[in-house]
mmCIF file of C-alpha atoms and ligand atoms in Angstrom:
data_model
loop_
_atom_site.group_PDB
_atom_site.id
_atom_site.type_symbol
_atom_site.label_atom_id
_atom_site.label_comp_id
_atom_site.label_asym_id
_atom_site.label_seq_id
_atom_site.Cartn_x
_atom_site.Cartn_y
_atom_site.Cartn_z
ATOM 1 C CA ASN A 1 -27.289 141.133 206.475
ATOM 2 C CA TRP A 2 -28.713 141.479 202.357
ATOM 3 C CA ILE A 3 -29.948 138.508 200.479
ATOM 4 C CA ASN A 4 -31.698 137.400 197.738
ATOM 5 C CA LEU A 5 -35.564 136.641 199.286
ATOM 6 C CA THR A 6 -37.173 135.216 196.089
ATOM 7 C CA GLU A 7 -33.685 132.714 196.102
ATOM 8 C CA PHE A 8 -34.006 132.464 199.879
ATOM 9 C CA PHE A 9 -38.255 132.187 199.825
ATOM 10 C CA ASN A 10 -37.604 128.587 196.951
ATOM 11 C CA HIS A 11 -35.443 126.593 199.376
ATOM 12 C CA ILE A 12 -37.288 127.279 202.377
ATOM 13 C CA ILE A 13 -40.790 126.288 200.305
ATOM 14 C CA ASP A 14 -38.412 123.594 198.646
ATOM 15 C CA ARG A 15 -37.742 121.349 202.430
ATOM 16 C CA PHE A 16 -41.820 121.430 202.701
ATOM 17 C CA GLU A 17 -41.207 120.059 198.796
ATOM 18 C CA MET A 18 -39.714 117.134 199.775
ATOM 19 C CA THR A 19 -41.197 116.643 203.197
ATOM 20 C CA LYS A 20 -45.062 117.015 202.740
ATOM 21 C CA ALA A 21 -47.699 114.847 201.811
ATOM 22 C CA GLU A 22 -48.515 113.927 198.842
ATOM 23 C CA HIS A 23 -52.121 115.225 198.962
ATOM 24 C CA ILE A 24 -51.369 118.405 199.841
ATOM 25 C CA THR A 25 -49.784 120.312 196.877
ATOM 26 C CA PHE A 26 -47.985 123.696 195.775
ATOM 27 C CA ASP A 27 -48.240 126.892 193.669
ATOM 28 C CA ARG A 28 -45.239 129.217 193.529
ATOM 29 C CA ASN A 29 -46.043 132.801 192.414
ATOM 30 C CA ILE A 30 -42.587 133.599 193.225
ATOM 31 C CA PRO A 31 -41.118 136.739 190.502
ATOM 32 C CA LYS A 32 -37.638 135.386 188.509
ATOM 33 C CA SER A 33 -35.637 138.382 189.562
ATOM 34 C CA PRO A 34 -33.724 139.091 192.771
ATOM 35 C CA ILE A 35 -35.492 141.512 195.362
ATOM 36 C CA TYR A 36 -32.802 142.406 197.493
ATOM 37 C CA VAL A 37 -33.295 142.060 202.164
ATOM 38 C CA ASP A 38 -31.746 143.187 204.652
ATOM 39 C CA ILE A 39 -32.434 140.620 207.065
ATOM 40 C CA ASP A 40 -31.715 138.148 209.790
ATOM 41 C CA GLU A 41 -31.974 134.396 208.195
ATOM 42 C CA ASP A 42 -32.228 132.513 211.295
ATOM 43 C CA LYS A 43 -35.136 135.052 211.525
ATOM 44 C CA ILE A 44 -37.444 135.030 208.804
ATOM 45 C CA THR A 45 -36.782 131.175 208.496
ATOM 46 C CA GLN A 46 -39.058 130.846 211.612
ATOM 47 C CA VAL A 47 -41.210 133.230 211.063
ATOM 48 C CA LEU A 48 -41.611 131.177 206.902
ATOM 49 C CA TYR A 49 -41.270 127.697 209.328
ATOM 50 C CA ASN A 50 -44.149 128.427 211.445
ATOM 51 C CA ILE A 51 -46.785 130.468 208.944
ATOM 52 C CA ILE A 52 -46.177 127.075 206.673
ATOM 53 C CA SER A 53 -46.522 124.011 208.827
ATOM 54 C CA ASN A 54 -50.245 125.975 210.023
ATOM 55 C CA ALA A 55 -50.784 126.427 206.215
ATOM 56 C CA ILE A 56 -49.768 121.826 206.067
ATOM 57 C CA LYS A 57 -51.575 121.557 209.917
ATOM 58 C CA TYR A 58 -54.659 123.387 208.803
ATOM 59 C CA SER A 59 -55.462 122.505 205.066
ATOM 60 C CA PRO A 60 -57.681 119.664 204.289
ATOM 61 C CA GLU A 61 -57.060 116.742 202.489
ATOM 62 C CA GLY A 62 -56.089 117.491 199.318
ATOM 63 C CA GLY A 63 -56.029 121.220 199.735
ATOM 64 C CA GLN A 64 -53.192 123.857 197.966
ATOM 65 C CA ILE A 65 -50.868 125.951 199.043
ATOM 66 C CA ALA A 66 -49.813 129.539 197.903
ATOM 67 C CA PHE A 67 -46.971 130.705 198.040
ATOM 68 C CA ARG A 68 -46.753 134.838 196.803
ATOM 69 C CA VAL A 69 -43.866 137.091 196.550
ATOM 70 C CA LYS A 70 -45.177 141.172 195.173
ATOM 71 C CA GLU A 71 -42.256 143.919 195.748
ATOM 72 C CA ASN A 72 -43.680 146.990 194.917
ATOM 73 C CA ASN A 73 -42.137 150.610 196.254
ATOM 74 C CA GLU A 74 -39.547 149.130 198.603
ATOM 75 C CA ILE A 75 -41.602 146.985 200.276
ATOM 76 C CA VAL A 76 -41.947 143.289 199.615
ATOM 77 C CA GLU A 77 -45.366 141.470 200.133
ATOM 78 C CA ILE A 78 -44.915 138.011 201.081
ATOM 79 C CA SER A 79 -48.130 135.637 201.536
ATOM 80 C CA ILE A 80 -49.257 131.986 201.935
ATOM 81 C CA SER A 81 -52.733 130.760 201.177
ATOM 82 C CA ASP A 82 -54.875 127.274 202.462
ATOM 83 C CA GLN A 83 -57.537 125.958 201.984
ATOM 84 C CA GLY A 84 -57.900 125.469 204.607
ATOM 85 C CA VAL A 85 -61.123 125.615 207.682
ATOM 86 C CA GLY A 86 -60.749 129.330 208.203
ATOM 87 C CA ILE A 87 -60.289 131.391 210.892
ATOM 88 C CA PRO A 88 -64.201 133.937 212.052
ATOM 89 C CA LYS A 89 -63.266 137.105 211.490
ATOM 90 C CA ASN A 90 -63.549 138.671 214.895
ATOM 91 C CA ASN A 91 -60.972 136.254 215.925
ATOM 92 C CA LEU A 92 -58.464 137.458 213.177
ATOM 93 C CA ASP A 93 -56.505 139.660 215.535
ATOM 94 C CA LYS A 94 -55.978 137.204 218.635
ATOM 95 C CA ILE A 95 -54.185 134.720 216.419
ATOM 96 C CA PHE A 96 -50.780 136.794 216.854
ATOM 97 C CA GLU A 97 -51.388 136.973 220.100
ATOM 98 C CA ARG A 98 -49.448 135.266 222.299
ATOM 99 C CA PHE A 99 -51.287 131.297 223.585
ATOM 100 C CA TYR A 100 -54.135 132.374 222.299
ATOM 101 C CA ARG A 101 -55.896 129.606 219.703
ATOM 102 C CA VAL A 102 -59.213 129.531 217.640
ATOM 103 C CA ASP A 103 -61.423 126.464 219.153
ATOM 104 C CA LYS A 104 -59.170 125.461 221.920
ATOM 105 C CA ALA A 105 -60.433 121.369 221.226
ATOM 106 C CA ARG A 106 -59.802 121.580 217.237
ATOM 107 C CA SER A 107 -56.134 123.117 218.220
ATOM 108 C CA ARG A 108 -55.829 119.982 220.912
ATOM 109 C CA ASN A 109 -55.506 117.484 219.214
ATOM 110 C CA LEU A 110 -53.175 118.807 215.979
ATOM 111 C CA GLY A 111 -50.746 119.833 218.905
ATOM 112 C CA GLY A 112 -48.502 123.040 218.962
ATOM 113 C CA THR A 113 -49.144 126.029 221.690
ATOM 114 C CA GLY A 114 -50.521 128.787 220.625
ATOM 115 C CA LEU A 115 -47.231 130.288 220.270
ATOM 116 C CA GLY A 116 -45.767 129.963 216.125
ATOM 117 C CA LEU A 117 -47.144 133.319 214.861
ATOM 118 C CA ALA A 118 -46.930 135.725 218.065
ATOM 119 C CA ILE A 119 -43.252 134.898 217.412
ATOM 120 C CA ALA A 120 -43.476 135.570 213.839
ATOM 121 C CA LYS A 121 -45.099 138.605 214.384
ATOM 122 C CA GLU A 122 -42.212 139.489 216.976
ATOM 123 C CA MET A 123 -39.741 138.815 214.656
ATOM 124 C CA VAL A 124 -41.091 140.485 211.508
ATOM 125 C CA GLU A 125 -41.850 143.688 213.488
ATOM 126 C CA ALA A 126 -38.579 143.846 214.096
ATOM 127 C CA HIS A 127 -37.338 143.787 211.218
ATOM 128 C CA ASN A 128 -40.045 147.286 210.691
ATOM 129 C CA GLY A 129 -42.480 144.834 208.760
ATOM 130 C CA LYS A 130 -46.135 144.626 208.548
ATOM 131 C CA ILE A 131 -48.081 140.772 209.608
ATOM 132 C CA TRP A 132 -51.800 139.955 208.850
ATOM 133 C CA ALA A 133 -54.734 137.426 208.268
ATOM 134 C CA GLU A 134 -57.296 137.719 206.219
ATOM 135 C CA SER A 135 -59.975 134.085 206.026
ATOM 136 C CA GLU A 136 -63.071 133.193 204.743
ATOM 137 C CA GLU A 137 -64.275 130.397 207.103
ATOM 138 C CA GLY A 138 -64.815 126.798 205.233
ATOM 139 C CA LYS A 139 -62.546 128.361 202.441
ATOM 140 C CA GLY A 140 -58.897 129.176 203.880
ATOM 141 C CA THR A 141 -56.734 131.619 205.203
ATOM 142 C CA THR A 142 -53.929 133.502 203.756
ATOM 143 C CA ILE A 143 -51.403 134.843 205.933
ATOM 144 C CA PHE A 144 -49.729 138.155 204.872
ATOM 145 C CA PHE A 145 -46.236 139.662 205.535
ATOM 146 C CA THR A 146 -43.988 142.805 204.704
ATOM 147 C CA LEU A 147 -40.441 143.643 204.592
ATOM 148 C CA PRO A 148 -38.299 146.834 203.233
ATOM 149 C CA SER A 149 -36.536 145.967 200.054
ATOM 150 C CA GLU A 150 -34.668 146.908 197.431
ATOM 151 C CA GLN A 151 -34.792 145.402 193.948
ATOM 152 C CA GLU A 152 -31.365 147.236 192.710
ATOM 153 C CA GLN A 153 -28.791 145.572 195.176
ATOM 154 C CA GLU A 154 -27.178 148.814 196.965
ATOM 155 C CA ASP A 155 -22.842 149.630 196.601
ATOM 156 C CA ASP A 156 -22.344 149.236 200.429
ATOM 157 C CA TRP A 157 -19.060 151.225 201.038
ATOM 158 C CA SER A 158 -19.415 150.609 204.775
HETATM 159 P P1 LIG B 1 -47.671 126.583 218.265
HETATM 160 O O1 LIG B 1 -47.447 126.705 216.119
HETATM 161 O O2 LIG B 1 -46.798 127.179 218.976
HETATM 162 O O3 LIG B 1 -47.369 125.136 217.027
HETATM 163 P P2 LIG B 1 -50.401 126.526 217.238
HETATM 164 O O4 LIG B 1 -50.515 126.487 215.155
HETATM 165 O O5 LIG B 1 -52.045 127.166 217.494
HETATM 166 O O6 LIG B 1 -49.371 125.917 217.888
HETATM 167 P P3 LIG B 1 -50.735 129.614 216.210
HETATM 168 O O7 LIG B 1 -49.423 128.890 215.337
HETATM 169 O O8 LIG B 1 -49.756 130.699 216.284
HETATM 170 O O9 LIG B 1 -50.284 128.386 217.020
HETATM 171 O O10 LIG B 1 -51.887 129.544 214.733
HETATM 172 C C1 LIG B 1 -52.474 130.098 216.494
HETATM 173 C C2 LIG B 1 -54.399 130.194 216.546
HETATM 174 O O11 LIG B 1 -54.183 130.019 214.958
HETATM 175 C C3 LIG B 1 -53.996 128.436 216.124
HETATM 176 O O12 LIG B 1 -53.822 127.163 216.720
HETATM 177 C C4 LIG B 1 -55.191 128.456 215.073
HETATM 178 O O13 LIG B 1 -56.292 128.669 215.942
HETATM 179 C C5 LIG B 1 -55.118 129.494 213.970
HETATM 180 N N1 LIG B 1 -54.153 129.222 213.364
HETATM 181 C C6 LIG B 1 -53.358 129.883 212.364
HETATM 182 N N2 LIG B 1 -52.758 129.498 211.238
HETATM 183 C C7 LIG B 1 -53.905 128.910 210.495
HETATM 184 C C8 LIG B 1 -53.864 128.255 209.517
HETATM 185 N N3 LIG B 1 -53.322 128.465 207.749
HETATM 186 N N4 LIG B 1 -55.622 128.465 208.670
HETATM 187 C C9 LIG B 1 -57.122 128.196 209.720
HETATM 188 N N5 LIG B 1 -56.416 128.654 211.208
HETATM 189 C C10 LIG B 1 -54.890 129.360 211.659
HETATM 190 MG MG1 LIG B 2 -48.830 126.996 214.283
#
């Protein structure tokens, strides 16, 4: 299903904006022009939900969450950055594994099963995209993912 990703992403962020704690602020850096992607909307909604829930869950009091979209050579890159506790470098790939949680004690207090990012990875890869994390301990985390995209919607005769 071809949809405009910028509009779709903004709607999802709007929903989180209505329910988030007041001390957390959102910053959007999303192009005004449409970027078309051929996606299963329910699945990519789940991907975004899992990533944004983590960003909120691991954000400190007064933290900012930044949402970015960039398009280049028919690949769109979406990123969600927080100013939370961060993830140690040697654990960065493991967070996409099933049931993996960085700090068992800390994570237990925050709740969850350790499946959110494993599910996100599976769904992004099913759309021929990639997902990865960059993080600095004590400074914050950015989760990136890509999807194949088009800036102009294709005429489809089929
Ligand atoms: P679930 O998503 O199933 O409720 P979860 O959030 O613990 O549980 P994942 O979303 O898969 O599981 O994340 C795996 C682990 O990666 C988390 O337990 C946490 O340790 C770490 N992590 C994920 N996102 C962040 C983030 N934004 N900041 C810091 N740590 C993170
Ligand atoms: Mg999670």
